[in-house]
Coordinates of C-alpha atoms and ligand atoms in Angstrom, one line a residue:
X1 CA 11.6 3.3 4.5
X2 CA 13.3 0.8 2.0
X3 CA 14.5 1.5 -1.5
X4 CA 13.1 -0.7 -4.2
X5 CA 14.7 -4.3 -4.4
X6 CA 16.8 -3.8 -1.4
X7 CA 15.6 -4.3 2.3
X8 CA 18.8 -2.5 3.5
X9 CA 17.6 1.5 4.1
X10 CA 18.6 3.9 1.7
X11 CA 21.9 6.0 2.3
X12 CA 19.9 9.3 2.6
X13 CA 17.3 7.5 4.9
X14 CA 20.1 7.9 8.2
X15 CA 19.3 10.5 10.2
X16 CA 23.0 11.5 11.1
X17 CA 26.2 10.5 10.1
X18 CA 27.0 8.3 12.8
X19 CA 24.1 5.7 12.5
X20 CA 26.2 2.5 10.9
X21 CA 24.8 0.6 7.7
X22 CA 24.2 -3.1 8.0
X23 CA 27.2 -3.2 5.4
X24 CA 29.6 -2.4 7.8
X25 CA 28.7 -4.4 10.7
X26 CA 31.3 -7.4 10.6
X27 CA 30.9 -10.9 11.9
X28 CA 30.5 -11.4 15.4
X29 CA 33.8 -11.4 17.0
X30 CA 33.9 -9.6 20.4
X31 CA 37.6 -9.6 22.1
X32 CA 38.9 -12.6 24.7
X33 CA 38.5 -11.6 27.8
X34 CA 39.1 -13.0 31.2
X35 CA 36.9 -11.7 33.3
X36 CA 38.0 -11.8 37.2
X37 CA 36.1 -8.6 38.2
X38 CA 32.4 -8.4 39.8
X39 CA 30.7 -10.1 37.5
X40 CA 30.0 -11.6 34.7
X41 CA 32.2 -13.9 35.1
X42 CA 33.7 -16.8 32.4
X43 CA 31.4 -19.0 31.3
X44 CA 32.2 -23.1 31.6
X45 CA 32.7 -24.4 27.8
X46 CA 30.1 -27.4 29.1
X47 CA 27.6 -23.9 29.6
X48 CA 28.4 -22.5 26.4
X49 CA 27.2 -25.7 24.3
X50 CA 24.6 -25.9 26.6
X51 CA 23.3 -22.6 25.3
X52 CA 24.0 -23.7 21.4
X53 CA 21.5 -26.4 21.6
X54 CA 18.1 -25.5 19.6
X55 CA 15.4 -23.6 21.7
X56 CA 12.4 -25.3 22.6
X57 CA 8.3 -23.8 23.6
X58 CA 8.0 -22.4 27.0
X59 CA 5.4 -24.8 26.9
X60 CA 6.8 -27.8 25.8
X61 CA 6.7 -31.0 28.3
X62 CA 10.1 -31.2 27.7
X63 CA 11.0 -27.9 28.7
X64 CA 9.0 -27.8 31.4
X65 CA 11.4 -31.2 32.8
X66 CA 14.1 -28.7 32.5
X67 CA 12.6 -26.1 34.6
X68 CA 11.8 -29.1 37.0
X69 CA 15.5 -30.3 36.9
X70 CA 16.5 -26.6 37.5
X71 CA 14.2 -25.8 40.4
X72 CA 15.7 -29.3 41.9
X73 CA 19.3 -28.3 41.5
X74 CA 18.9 -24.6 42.8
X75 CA 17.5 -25.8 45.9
X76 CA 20.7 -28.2 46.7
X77 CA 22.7 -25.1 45.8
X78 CA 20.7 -22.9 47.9
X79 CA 20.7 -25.6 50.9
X80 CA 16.6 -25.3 51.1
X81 CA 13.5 -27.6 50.5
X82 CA 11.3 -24.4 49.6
X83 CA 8.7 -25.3 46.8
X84 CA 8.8 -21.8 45.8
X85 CA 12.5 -22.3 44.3
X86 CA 12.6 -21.0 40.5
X87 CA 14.4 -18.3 38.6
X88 CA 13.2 -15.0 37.3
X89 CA 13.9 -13.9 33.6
X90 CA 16.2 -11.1 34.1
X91 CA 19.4 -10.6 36.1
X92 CA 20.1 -9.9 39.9
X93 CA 18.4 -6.9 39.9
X94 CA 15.4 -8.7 38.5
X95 CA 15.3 -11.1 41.8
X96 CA 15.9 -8.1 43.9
X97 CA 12.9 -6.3 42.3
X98 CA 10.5 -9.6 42.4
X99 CA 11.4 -10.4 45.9
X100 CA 10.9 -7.0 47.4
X101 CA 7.9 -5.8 44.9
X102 CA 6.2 -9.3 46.0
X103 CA 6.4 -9.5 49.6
X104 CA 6.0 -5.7 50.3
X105 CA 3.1 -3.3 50.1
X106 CA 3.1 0.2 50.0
X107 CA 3.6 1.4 53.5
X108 CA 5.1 -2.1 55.0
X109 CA 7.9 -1.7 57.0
X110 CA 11.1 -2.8 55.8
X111 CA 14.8 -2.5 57.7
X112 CA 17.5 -2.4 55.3
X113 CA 21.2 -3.0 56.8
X114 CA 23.5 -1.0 54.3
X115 CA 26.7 -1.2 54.3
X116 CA 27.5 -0.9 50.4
X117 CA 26.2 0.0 47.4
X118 CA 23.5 -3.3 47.0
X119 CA 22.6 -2.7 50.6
X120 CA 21.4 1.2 49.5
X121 CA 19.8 -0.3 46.0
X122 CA 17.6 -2.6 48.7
X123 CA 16.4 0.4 50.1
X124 CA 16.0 2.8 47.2
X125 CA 14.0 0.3 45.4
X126 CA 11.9 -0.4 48.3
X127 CA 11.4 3.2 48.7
X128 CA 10.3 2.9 45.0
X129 CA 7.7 0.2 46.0
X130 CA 6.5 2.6 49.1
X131 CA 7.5 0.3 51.8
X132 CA 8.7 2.6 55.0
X133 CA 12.3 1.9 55.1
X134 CA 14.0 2.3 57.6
X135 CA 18.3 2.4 56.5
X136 CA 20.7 1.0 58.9
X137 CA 24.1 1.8 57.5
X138 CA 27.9 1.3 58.1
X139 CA 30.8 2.1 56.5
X140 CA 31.5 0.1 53.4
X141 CA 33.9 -2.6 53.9
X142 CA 32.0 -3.4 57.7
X143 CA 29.7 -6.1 58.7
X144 CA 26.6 -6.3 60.8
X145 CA 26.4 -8.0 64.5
X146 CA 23.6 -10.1 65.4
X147 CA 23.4 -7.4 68.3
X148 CA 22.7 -4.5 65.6
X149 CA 20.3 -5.9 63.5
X150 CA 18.4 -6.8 66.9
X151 CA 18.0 -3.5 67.8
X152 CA 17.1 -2.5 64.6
X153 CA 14.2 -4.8 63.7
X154 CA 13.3 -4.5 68.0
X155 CA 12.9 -0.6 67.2
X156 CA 10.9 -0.7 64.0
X157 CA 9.2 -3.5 64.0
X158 CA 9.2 -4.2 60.2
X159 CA 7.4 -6.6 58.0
X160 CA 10.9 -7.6 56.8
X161 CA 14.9 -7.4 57.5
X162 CA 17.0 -7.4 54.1
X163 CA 20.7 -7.5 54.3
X164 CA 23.2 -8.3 51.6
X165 CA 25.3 -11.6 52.1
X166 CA 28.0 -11.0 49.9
X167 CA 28.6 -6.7 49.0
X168 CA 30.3 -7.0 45.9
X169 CA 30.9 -3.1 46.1
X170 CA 32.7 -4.0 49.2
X171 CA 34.1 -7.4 49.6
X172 CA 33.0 -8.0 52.8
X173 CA 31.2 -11.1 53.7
X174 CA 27.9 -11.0 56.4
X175 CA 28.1 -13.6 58.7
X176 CA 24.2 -14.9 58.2
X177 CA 24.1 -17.2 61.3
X178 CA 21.4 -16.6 63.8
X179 CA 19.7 -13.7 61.7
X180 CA 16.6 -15.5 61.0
X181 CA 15.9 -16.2 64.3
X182 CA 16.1 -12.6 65.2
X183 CA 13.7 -11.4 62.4
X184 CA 11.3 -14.4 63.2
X185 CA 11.3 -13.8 66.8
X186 CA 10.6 -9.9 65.9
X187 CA 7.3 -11.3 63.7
X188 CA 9.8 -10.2 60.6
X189 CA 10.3 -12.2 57.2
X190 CA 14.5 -12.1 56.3
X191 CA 15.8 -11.4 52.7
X192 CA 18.9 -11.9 51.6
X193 CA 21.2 -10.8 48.6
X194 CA 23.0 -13.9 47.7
X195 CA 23.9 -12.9 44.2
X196 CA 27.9 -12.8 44.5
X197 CA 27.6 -15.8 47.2
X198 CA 25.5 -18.3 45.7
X199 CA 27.8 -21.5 44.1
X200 CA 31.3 -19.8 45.6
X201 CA 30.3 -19.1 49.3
X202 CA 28.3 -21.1 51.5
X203 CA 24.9 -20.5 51.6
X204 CA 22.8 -21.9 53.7
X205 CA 18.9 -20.8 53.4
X206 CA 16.8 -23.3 56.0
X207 CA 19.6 -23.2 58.0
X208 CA 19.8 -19.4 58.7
X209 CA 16.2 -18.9 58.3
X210 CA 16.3 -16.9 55.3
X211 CA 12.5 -16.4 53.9
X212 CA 13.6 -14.7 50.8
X213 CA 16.7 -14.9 48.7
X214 CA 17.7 -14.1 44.8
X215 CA 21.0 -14.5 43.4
X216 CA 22.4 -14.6 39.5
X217 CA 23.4 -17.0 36.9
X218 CA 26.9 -14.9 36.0
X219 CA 28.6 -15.1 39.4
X220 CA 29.4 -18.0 41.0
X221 CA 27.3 -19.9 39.0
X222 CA 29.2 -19.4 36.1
X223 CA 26.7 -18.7 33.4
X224 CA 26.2 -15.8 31.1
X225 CA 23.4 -13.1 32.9
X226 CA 20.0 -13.0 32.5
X227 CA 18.4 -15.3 35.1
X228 CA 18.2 -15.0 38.3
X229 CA 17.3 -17.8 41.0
X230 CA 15.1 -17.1 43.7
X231 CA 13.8 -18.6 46.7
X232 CA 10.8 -18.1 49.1
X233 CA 10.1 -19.9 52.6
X234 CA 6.4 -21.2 53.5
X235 CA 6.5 -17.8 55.2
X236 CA 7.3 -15.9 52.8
X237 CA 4.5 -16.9 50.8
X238 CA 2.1 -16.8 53.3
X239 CA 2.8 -12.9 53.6
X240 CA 2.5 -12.5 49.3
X241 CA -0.8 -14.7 49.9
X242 CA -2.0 -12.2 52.7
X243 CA -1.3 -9.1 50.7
X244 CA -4.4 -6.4 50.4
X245 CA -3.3 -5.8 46.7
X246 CA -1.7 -7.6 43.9
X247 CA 2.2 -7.8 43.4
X248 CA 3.9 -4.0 42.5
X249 CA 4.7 -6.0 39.2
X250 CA 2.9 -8.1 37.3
X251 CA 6.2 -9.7 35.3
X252 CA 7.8 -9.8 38.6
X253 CA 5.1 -11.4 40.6
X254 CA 7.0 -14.4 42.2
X255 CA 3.4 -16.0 42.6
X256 CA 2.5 -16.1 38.9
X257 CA 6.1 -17.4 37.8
X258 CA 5.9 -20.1 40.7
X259 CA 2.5 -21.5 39.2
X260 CA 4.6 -21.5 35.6
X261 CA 7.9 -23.1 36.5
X262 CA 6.5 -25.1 39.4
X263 CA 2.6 -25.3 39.7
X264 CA -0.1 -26.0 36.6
X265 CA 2.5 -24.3 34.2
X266 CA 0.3 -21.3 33.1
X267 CA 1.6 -19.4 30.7
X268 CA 3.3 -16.3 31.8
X269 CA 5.9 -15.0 29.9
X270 CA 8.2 -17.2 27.0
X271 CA 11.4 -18.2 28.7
X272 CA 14.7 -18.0 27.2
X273 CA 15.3 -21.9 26.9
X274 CA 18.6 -21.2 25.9
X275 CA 19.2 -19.8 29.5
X276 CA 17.2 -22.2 31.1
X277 CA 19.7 -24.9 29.3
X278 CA 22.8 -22.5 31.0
X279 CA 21.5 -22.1 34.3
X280 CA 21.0 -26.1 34.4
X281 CA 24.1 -26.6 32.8
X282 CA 26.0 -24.3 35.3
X283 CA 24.3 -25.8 38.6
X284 CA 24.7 -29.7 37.3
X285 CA 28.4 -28.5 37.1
X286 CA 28.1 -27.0 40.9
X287 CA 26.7 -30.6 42.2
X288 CA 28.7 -32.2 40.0
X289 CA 31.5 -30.4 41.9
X290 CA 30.0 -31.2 45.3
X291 CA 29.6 -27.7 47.3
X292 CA 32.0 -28.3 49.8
X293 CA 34.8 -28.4 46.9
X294 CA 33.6 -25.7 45.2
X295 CA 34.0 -23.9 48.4
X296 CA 36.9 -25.0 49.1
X297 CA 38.2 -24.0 45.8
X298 CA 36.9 -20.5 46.2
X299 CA 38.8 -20.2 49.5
X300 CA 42.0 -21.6 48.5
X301 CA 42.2 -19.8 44.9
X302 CA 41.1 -16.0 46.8
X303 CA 43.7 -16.8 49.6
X304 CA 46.4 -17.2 47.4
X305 CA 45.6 -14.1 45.7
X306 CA 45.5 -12.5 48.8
X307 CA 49.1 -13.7 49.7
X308 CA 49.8 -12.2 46.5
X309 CA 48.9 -9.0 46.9
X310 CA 50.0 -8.4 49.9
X311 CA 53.2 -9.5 48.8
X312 CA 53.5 -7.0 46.3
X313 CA 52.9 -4.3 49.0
X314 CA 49.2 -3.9 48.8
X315 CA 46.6 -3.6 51.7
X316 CA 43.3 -5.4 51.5
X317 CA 40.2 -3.2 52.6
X318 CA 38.1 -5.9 54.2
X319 CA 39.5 -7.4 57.9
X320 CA 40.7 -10.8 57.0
X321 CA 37.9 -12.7 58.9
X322 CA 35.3 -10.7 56.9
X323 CA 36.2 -11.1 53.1
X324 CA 34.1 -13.1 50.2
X325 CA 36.1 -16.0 48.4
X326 CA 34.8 -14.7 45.2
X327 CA 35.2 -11.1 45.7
X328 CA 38.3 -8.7 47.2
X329 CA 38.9 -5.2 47.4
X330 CA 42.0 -4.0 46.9
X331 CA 43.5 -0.8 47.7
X332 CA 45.0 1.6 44.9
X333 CA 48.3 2.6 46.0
X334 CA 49.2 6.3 46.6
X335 CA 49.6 8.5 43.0
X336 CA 48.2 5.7 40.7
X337 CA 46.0 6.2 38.4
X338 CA 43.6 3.5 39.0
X339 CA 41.3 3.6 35.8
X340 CA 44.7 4.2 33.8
X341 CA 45.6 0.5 35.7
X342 CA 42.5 -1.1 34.4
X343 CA 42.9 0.0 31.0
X344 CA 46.2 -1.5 30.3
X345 CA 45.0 -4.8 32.4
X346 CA 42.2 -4.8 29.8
X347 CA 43.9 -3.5 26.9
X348 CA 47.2 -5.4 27.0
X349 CA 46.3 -8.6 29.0
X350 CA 43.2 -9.0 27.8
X351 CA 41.7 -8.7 31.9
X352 CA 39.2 -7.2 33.4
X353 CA 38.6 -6.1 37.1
X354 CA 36.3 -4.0 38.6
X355 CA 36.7 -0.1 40.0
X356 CA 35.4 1.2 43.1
X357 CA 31.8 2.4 44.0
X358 CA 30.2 5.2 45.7
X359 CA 33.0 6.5 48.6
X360 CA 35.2 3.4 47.0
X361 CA 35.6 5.0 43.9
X362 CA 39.1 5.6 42.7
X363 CA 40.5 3.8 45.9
X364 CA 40.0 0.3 45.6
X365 CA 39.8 -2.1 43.1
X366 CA 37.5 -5.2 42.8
X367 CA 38.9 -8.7 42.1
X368 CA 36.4 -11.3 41.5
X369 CA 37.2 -15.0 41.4
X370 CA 34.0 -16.4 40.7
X371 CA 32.6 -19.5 39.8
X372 CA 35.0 -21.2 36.4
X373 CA 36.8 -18.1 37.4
X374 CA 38.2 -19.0 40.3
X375 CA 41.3 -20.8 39.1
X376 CA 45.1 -20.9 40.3
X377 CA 46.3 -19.7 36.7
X378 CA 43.9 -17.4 36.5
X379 CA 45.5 -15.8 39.9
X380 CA 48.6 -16.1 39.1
X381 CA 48.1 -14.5 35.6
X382 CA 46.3 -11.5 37.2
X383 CA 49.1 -11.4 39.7
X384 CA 51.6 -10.9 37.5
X385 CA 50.2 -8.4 35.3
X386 CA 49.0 -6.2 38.3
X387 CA 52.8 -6.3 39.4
X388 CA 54.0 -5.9 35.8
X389 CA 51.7 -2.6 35.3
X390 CA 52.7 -1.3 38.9
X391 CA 56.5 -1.9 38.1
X392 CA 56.4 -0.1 35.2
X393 CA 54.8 3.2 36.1
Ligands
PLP1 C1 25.7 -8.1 40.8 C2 24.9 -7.9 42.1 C3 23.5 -7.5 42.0 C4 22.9 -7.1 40.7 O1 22.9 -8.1 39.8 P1 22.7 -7.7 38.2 O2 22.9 -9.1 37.6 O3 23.8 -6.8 37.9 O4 21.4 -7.2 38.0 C5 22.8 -7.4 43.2 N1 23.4 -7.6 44.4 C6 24.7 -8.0 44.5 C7 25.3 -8.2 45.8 C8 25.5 -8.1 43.3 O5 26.8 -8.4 43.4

């Protein structure tokens, strides 16, 4: 209800004291932050004008160039030539969804190798879906062997393998190579989580055999959240083609959204162009980069950090031949307060890192150098305010 001459709501119209008035919501000014924990991470200046420009029709031609362009670009990043290359409106969790909910049917089998907290969201969202999941776990912080994802697809037999390239929960890095083969050889499709590895680690998706893959625009690709690019095989589609019933979503249905970005360009939903102008942005600046640099930057920025902590007397979780450029886990020390730690990084350095999850909770901390993130200063910054904070005590 509105009072008379005024399209602000009356005083008495609240319904309790704590519901703010339009008068007292200021200007748009949210804090600076550098952000070097899971994710989001900064944003490239080039991707924040990018995202300034004027929006345009999900249907106009010239929209529909940029969706072109985009689709190009993520499939250099994603080292594929799969048609089906696109990206879903919505973040990680969105590709996770659209991948699973479109290749699996209620009852398929699906072997899930969890050793984290994204590995055990794979299988409770399958579960979800009613695909017969069938959990292969290990302790956060491990990897999987060729040899034990073998046996597991060998016993089951499952429509599909998904594994998690990069677990952000745990810093540790799955070696990919030779797992499509496995799952191929087993009549099995392979998905992989490449959110936290996409534009920082590389990822090679014809080259490992991966049938299914999603990532997201705010990790190593160094845009805000909100899309996230996924890929399907000849295979892949194939299976969604053979399915008895339609998609578990319909928003989510990887089929419908590959006619829109890359077939007759049906409508299907109204993209955010100011994310579509990001996400091209962000991957022009990856190729622009070249891969191999980018890599290379990754590596050398998360090794010096490494050196750094260790320096200062603090144990890594993750073996060193297992960790992700763009993500380490840190160990809290013995009697500090670890959220206390975060606070003051956030509060009087103006950083922010990541806590622990599931049995990683209040014992490590997560350190992400991703994408425009990953920087030497930026290191050295963190560095020195970790010490500062742990000094001081
Ligand atoms: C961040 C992340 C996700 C989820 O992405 P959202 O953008 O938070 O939805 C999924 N998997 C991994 C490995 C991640 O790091």
């Amino acid at each position: 209800m509105t009072t008379q001459g005024s399209l602000l709501p009356a005083e008495d119209d609240a319904p309790t004291a704590q519901v703010r008035r339009p008068k007292n919501v200021a200007e748009l000014d949210p804090p600076s932050r550098l952000l070097l924990g899971p994710g989001p991470s900064p944003v490239h200046p080039r991707v924040m004008r990018a995202m300034a420009a004027p929006p345009l029709g999900h249907l106009d031609p010239a929209l529909l160039e940029l969706l072109a362009d985009t689709s190009g670009l993520l499939r250099g990043v994603f080292r594929t030539s799969n048609e089906a290359t696109l990206a879903v409106s919505g973040t990680g969790m969105a590709g996770m969804e659209a991948v699973l909910g479109s290749l699996l049917e209620p009852g398929d089998g699906l072997v899930v190798c969890a050793a984290g907290f994204f590995g055990q969201r794979i299988a409770e969202l399958a579960s979800r879906i009613g695909a017969a999941v069938t959990k292969v776990e290990k302790e956060w912080g491990q990897v999987f062997t060729r040899e034990e994802v073998e046996a597991a697809v060998a016993a089951a037999q499952p429509k599909a393998v998904a594994i998690v390239h990069a677990e952000t929960s745990t810093g540790a890095l799955q070696p990919m190579g030779g797992l499509g083969e496995i799952a191929h050889r087993h009549g099995a499709l392979l998905v992989a989580d490449c959110v936290t590895s996409l534009g920082g680690v590389p990822v090679e998706i014809d080259g490992w055999g991966v049938d299914a893959a999603y990532s997201g625009s705010q990790k190593c690709l160094g845009g805000p959240s909100g899309m996230s690019p996924v890929t399907l095989s000849p295979r892949a589609r194939e299976a969604i083609k053979a399915r008895t019933r339609p998609a578990h979503a319909w928003y989510l249905d990887l089929e419908l959204l590959q006619r829109y970005w890359n077939g007759d360009h049906a409508y299907h939903h109204t993209i955010s162009s100011p994310l579509v102008y990001a996400l091209r942005e962000g991957l022009r600046l990856v190729v622009e980069e070249r891969l191999e640099a980018r890599f290379e930057r990754h590596q050398r920025n998360a090794e010096a950090l490494w050196v750094g902590l260790e320096a200062m007397g603090l144990a890594l979780h993750v073996a060193a031949a297992h960790r992700i450029p763009s993500l380490t886990t840190v160990r809290v020390p013995e009697g500090v307060d670890e959220a206390q730690v975060r606070t003051r990084l956030r509060d009087d350095y103006g950083i922010e890192i990541g806590a622990g999850l599931g049995p990683l909770k209040g014992k490590v901390w997560r350190i992400g150098l991703m994408g425009h993130g990953s920087q030497k200063s930026n290191v050295l910054l963190l560095l020195a305010a970790l010490a500062d904070l742990l000094r001081k005590r």
